[in-house]
Coordinates of C-alpha atoms and ligand atoms in Angstrom, one line a residue:
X1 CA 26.2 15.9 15.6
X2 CA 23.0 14.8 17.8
X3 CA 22.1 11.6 17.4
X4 CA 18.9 10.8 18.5
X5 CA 16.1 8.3 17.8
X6 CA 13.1 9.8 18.6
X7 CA 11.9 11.0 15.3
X8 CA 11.4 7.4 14.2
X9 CA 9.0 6.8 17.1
X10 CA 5.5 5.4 16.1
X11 CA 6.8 5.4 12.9
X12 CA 6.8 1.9 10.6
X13 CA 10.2 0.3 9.9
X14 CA 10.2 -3.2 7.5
X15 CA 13.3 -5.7 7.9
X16 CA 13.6 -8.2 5.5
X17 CA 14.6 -11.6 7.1
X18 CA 13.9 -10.9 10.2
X19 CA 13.2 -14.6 11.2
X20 CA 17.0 -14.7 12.5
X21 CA 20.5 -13.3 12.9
X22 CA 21.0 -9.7 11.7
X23 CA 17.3 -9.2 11.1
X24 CA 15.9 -10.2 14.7
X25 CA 18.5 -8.2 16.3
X26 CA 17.6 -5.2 14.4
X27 CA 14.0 -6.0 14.9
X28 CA 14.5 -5.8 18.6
X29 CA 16.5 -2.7 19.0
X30 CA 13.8 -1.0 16.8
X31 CA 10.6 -2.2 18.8
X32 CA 13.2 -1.1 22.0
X33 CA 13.1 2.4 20.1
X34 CA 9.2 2.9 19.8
X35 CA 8.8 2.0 16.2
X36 CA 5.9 -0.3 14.4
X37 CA 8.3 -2.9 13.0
X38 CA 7.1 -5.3 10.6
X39 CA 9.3 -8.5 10.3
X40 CA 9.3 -10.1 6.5
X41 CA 10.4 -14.0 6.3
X42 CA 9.5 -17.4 5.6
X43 CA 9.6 -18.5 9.1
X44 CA 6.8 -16.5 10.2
X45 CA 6.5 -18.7 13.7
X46 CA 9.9 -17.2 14.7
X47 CA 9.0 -13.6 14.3
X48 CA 5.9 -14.1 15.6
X49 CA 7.9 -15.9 18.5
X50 CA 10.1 -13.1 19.0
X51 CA 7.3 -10.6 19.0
X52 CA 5.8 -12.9 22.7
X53 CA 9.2 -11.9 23.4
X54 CA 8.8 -7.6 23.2
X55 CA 5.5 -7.6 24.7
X56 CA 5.9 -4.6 26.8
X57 CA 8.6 -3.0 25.3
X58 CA 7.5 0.8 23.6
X59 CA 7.3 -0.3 20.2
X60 CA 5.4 -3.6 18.3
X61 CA 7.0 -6.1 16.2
X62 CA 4.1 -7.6 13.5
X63 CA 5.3 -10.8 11.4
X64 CA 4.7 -11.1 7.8
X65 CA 5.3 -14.4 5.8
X66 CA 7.1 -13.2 2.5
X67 CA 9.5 -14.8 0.5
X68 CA 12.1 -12.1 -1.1
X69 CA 12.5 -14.1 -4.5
X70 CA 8.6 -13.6 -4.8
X71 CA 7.5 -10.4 -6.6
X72 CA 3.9 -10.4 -5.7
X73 CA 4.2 -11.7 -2.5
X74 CA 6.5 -8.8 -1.8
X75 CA 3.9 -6.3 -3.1
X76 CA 0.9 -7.5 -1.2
X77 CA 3.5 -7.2 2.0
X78 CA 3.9 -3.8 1.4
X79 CA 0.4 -3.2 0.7
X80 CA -0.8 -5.0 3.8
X81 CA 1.8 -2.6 6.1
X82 CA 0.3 1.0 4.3
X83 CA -3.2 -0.4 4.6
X84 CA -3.1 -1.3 8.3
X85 CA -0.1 0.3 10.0
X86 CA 1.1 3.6 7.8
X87 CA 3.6 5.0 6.2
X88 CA 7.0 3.5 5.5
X89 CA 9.5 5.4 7.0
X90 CA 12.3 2.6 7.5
X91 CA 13.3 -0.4 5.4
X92 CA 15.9 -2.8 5.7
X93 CA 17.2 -5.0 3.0
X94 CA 18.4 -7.5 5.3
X95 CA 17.3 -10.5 3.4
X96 CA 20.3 -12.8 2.8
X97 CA 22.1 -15.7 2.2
X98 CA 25.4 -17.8 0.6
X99 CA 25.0 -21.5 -0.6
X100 CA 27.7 -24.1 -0.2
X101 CA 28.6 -24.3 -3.8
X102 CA 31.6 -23.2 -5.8
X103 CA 32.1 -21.6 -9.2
X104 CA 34.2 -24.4 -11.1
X105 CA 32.0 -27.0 -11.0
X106 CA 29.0 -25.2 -9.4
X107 CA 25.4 -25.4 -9.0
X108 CA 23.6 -22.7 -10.9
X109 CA 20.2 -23.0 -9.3
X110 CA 22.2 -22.2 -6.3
X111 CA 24.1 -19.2 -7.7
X112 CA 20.2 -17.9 -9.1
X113 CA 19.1 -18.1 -5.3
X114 CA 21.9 -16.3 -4.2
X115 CA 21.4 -13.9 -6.6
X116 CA 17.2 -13.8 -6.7
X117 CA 17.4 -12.9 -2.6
X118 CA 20.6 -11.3 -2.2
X119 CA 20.2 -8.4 -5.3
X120 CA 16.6 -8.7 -7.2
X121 CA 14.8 -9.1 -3.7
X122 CA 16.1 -6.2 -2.5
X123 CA 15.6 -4.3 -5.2
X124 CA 12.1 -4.9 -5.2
X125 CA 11.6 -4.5 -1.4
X126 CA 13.6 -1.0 -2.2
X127 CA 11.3 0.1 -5.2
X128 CA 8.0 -0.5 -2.7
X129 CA 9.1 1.1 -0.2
X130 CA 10.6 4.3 -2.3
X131 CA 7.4 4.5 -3.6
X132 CA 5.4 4.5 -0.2
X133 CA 7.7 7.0 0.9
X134 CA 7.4 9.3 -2.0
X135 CA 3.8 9.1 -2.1
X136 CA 3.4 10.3 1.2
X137 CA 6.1 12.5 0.9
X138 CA 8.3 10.6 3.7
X139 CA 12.5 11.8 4.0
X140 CA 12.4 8.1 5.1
X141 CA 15.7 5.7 5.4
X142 CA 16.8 2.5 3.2
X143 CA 19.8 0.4 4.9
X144 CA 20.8 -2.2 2.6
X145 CA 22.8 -5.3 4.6
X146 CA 25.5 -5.4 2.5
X147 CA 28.8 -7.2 3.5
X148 CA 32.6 -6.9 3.3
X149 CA 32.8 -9.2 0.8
X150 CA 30.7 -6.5 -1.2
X151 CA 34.2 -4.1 -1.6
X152 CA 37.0 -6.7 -1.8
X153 CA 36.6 -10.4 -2.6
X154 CA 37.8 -12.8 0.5
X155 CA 39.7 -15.5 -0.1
X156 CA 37.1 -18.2 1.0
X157 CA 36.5 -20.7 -2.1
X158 CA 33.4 -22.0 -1.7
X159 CA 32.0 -18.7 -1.5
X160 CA 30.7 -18.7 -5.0
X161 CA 28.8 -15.7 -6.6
X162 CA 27.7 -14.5 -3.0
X163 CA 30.8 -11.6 -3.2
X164 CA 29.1 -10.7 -6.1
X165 CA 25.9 -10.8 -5.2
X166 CA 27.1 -8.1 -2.7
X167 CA 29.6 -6.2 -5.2
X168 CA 26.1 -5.8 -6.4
X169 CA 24.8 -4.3 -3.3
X170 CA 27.6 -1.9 -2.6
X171 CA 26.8 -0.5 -6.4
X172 CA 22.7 -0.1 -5.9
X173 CA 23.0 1.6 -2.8
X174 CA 25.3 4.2 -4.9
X175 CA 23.0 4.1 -8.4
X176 CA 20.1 4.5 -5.9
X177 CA 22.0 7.4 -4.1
X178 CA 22.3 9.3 -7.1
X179 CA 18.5 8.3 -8.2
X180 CA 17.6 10.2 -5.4
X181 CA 19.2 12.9 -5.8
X182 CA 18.3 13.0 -9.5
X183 CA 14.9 13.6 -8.4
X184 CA 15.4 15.8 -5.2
X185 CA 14.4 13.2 -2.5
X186 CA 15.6 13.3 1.3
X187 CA 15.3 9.8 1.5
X188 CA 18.9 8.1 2.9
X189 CA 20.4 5.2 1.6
X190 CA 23.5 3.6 3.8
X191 CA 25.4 0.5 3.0
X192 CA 26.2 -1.8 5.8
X193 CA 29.3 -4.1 5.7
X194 CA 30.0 -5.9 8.3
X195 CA 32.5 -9.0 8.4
X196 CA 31.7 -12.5 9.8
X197 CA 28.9 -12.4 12.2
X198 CA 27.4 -15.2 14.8
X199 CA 24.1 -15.9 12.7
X200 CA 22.7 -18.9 11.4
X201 CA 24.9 -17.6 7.6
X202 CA 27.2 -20.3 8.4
X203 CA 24.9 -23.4 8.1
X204 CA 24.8 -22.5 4.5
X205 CA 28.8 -22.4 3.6
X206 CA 30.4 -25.3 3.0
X207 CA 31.8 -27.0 6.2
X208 CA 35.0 -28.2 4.9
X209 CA 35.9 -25.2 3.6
X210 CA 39.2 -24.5 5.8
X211 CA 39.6 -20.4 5.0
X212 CA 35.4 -19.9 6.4
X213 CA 36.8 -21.9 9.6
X214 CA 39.0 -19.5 10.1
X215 CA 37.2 -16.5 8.9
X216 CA 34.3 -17.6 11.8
X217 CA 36.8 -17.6 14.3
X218 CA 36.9 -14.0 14.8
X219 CA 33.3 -12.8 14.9
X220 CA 30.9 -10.4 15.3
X221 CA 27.5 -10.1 17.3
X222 CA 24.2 -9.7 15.3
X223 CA 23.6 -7.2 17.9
X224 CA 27.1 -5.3 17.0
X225 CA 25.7 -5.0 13.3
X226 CA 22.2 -3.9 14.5
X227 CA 24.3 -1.0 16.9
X228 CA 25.9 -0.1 14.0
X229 CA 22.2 0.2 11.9
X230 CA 20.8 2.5 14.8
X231 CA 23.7 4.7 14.4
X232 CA 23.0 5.2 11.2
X233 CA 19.5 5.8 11.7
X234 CA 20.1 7.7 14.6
X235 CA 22.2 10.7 12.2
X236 CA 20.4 14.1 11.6
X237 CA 18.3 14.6 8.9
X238 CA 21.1 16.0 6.7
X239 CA 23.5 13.6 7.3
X240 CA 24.4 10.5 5.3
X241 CA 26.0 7.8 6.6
X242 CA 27.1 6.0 3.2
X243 CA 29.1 3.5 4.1
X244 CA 29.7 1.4 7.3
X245 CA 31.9 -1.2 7.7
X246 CA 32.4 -3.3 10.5
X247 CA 35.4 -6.3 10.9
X248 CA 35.7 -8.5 14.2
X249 CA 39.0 -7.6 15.5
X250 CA 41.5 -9.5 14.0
X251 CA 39.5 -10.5 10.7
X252 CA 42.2 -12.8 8.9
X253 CA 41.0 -10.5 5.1
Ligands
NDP1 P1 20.8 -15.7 8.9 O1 20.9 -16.9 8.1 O2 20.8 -15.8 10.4 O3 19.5 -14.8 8.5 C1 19.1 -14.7 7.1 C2 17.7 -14.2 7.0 O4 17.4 -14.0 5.6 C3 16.7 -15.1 7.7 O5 15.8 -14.4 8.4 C4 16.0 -15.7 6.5 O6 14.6 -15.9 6.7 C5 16.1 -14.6 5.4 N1 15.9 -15.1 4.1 C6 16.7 -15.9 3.4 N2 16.1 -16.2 2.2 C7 14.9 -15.5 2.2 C8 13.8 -15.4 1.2 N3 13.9 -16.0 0.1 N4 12.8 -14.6 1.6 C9 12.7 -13.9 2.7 N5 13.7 -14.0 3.7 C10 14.8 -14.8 3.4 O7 22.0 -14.7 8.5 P2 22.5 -13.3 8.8 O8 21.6 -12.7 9.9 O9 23.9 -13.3 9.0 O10 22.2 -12.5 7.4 C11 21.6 -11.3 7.3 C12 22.4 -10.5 6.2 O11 23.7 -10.2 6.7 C13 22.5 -11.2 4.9 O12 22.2 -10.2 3.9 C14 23.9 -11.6 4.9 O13 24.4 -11.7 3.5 C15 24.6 -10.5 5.6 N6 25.9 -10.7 6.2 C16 26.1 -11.8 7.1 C17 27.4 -12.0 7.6 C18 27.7 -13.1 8.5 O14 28.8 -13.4 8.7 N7 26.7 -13.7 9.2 C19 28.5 -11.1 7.2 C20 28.2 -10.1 6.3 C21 26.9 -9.9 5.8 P3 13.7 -17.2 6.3 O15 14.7 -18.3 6.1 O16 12.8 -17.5 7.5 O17 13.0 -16.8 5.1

């Protein structure tokens, strides 16, 4: 198999939450690859802040203030992108995010956020991008950022509904799979799992939660998980990489 990059290059590539972590990484390795990527967050200064940063490289990064959990918002971002930049070609759902709660005497606004970024946003950011790249007839590429907590649930407490949040994940990027293939498209769709990661994630578990302690101590790199993307973008056009999961060496689940 030949992997190779360069039919992406020039072409427009969206990553949800690309104010830190996962998201900037990928942003950068992107930009590194030639593409038009267009950063969504709320923190629009940092993308903006890390696009100073690529000046020079082959590709651009643009920042866009969107907030995930905001329908419209989310639609005029993808309107903005097709009206000035093109075509979709890549989107990734990398929007995410736990909060330090817990399920027996929980918060539910917090289990709605988790849930409003972690599943409906990405299901919306998904739907306007499929339809871009149907419209213009684009074999383009979805990557949801899913987790290992989205295929077996890790015995961390205080993680709340966010393993199923992203149970949810691992079973839209299979009902959008075979969506697709209902209606004939060459657009890919890959889940990406990877276990715990060096990001800003943990400011938003709980502390005093003894099993995430331990869960952090082995870790991954954002830029591991953002290899790991390119890869999977990288594939020939027949080729679907499904499923790709990634653990720190000796992850304690
Ligand atoms: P970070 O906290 O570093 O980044 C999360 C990103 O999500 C930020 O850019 C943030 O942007 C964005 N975000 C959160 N809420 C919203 C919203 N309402 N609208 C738009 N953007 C939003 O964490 P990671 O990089 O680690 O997380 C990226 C993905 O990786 C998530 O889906 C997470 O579940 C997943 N993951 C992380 C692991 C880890 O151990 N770190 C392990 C497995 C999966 P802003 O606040 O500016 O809006």
């Amino acid at each position: 198999m030949v992997l190779s990059m360069n039919r992406w290059e020039g072409k427009v590539a969206v990553v949800t939450g690309a104010s830190s972590g996962i998201g900037a990484a990928v942003c950068r390795q992107l930009v590194e690859h030639g593409l038009k990527v267009v950063g969504l967050a709320r923190r629009k200064d940092r993308i903006e802040e890390l696009s100073e940063k690529l000046i020079g490289k082959k590709g651009k990064l643009h920042a866009l203030k969107a907030d995930v959990t905001n329908e419209q918002e989310l639609i005029e971002a993808f309107r903005w992108i097709t009206q000035n930049l093109g075509p979709i070609h890549i989107l990734i759902n990398n929007a995410g995010l736990t909060q330090p709660t817990n399920l027996t005497d929980g918060d539910a606004e917090m289990w709605k956020r988790i849930f409003d970024v972690n599943v409906i946003g990405l299901c919306v950011a998904t739907r306007e991008a499929v339809k871009d790249m149907r419209k213009n007839k684009v074999d383009g590429h979805i990557v949801h950022i899913n987790s290992i907590a989205g295929h077996k649930v890790p015995d961390i407490p205080s993680f709340n509904v966010y393993p199923a949040s992203k149970f949810a994940v691992t079973a839209l990027a299979e009902t959008l799979r075979l969506e697709l293939n209902n209606i004939k498209s060459r657009i890919k769709i890959t889940s990406v799992s990877p276990g715990a990661t060096e990001t800003e994630f943990v400011n938003n578990v709980n502390p005093s939660d003894d099993q995430i302690v331990k869960a952090f101590e082995s870790i991954l790199k954002a830029e591991d998980v953002a290899d790991a993307i390119v890869y999977a973008l990288s594939t020939p056009p027949h080729v679907q990489v499904q499923e790709l999961t990634l653990k720190p060496i000796n992850e304690p689940f």
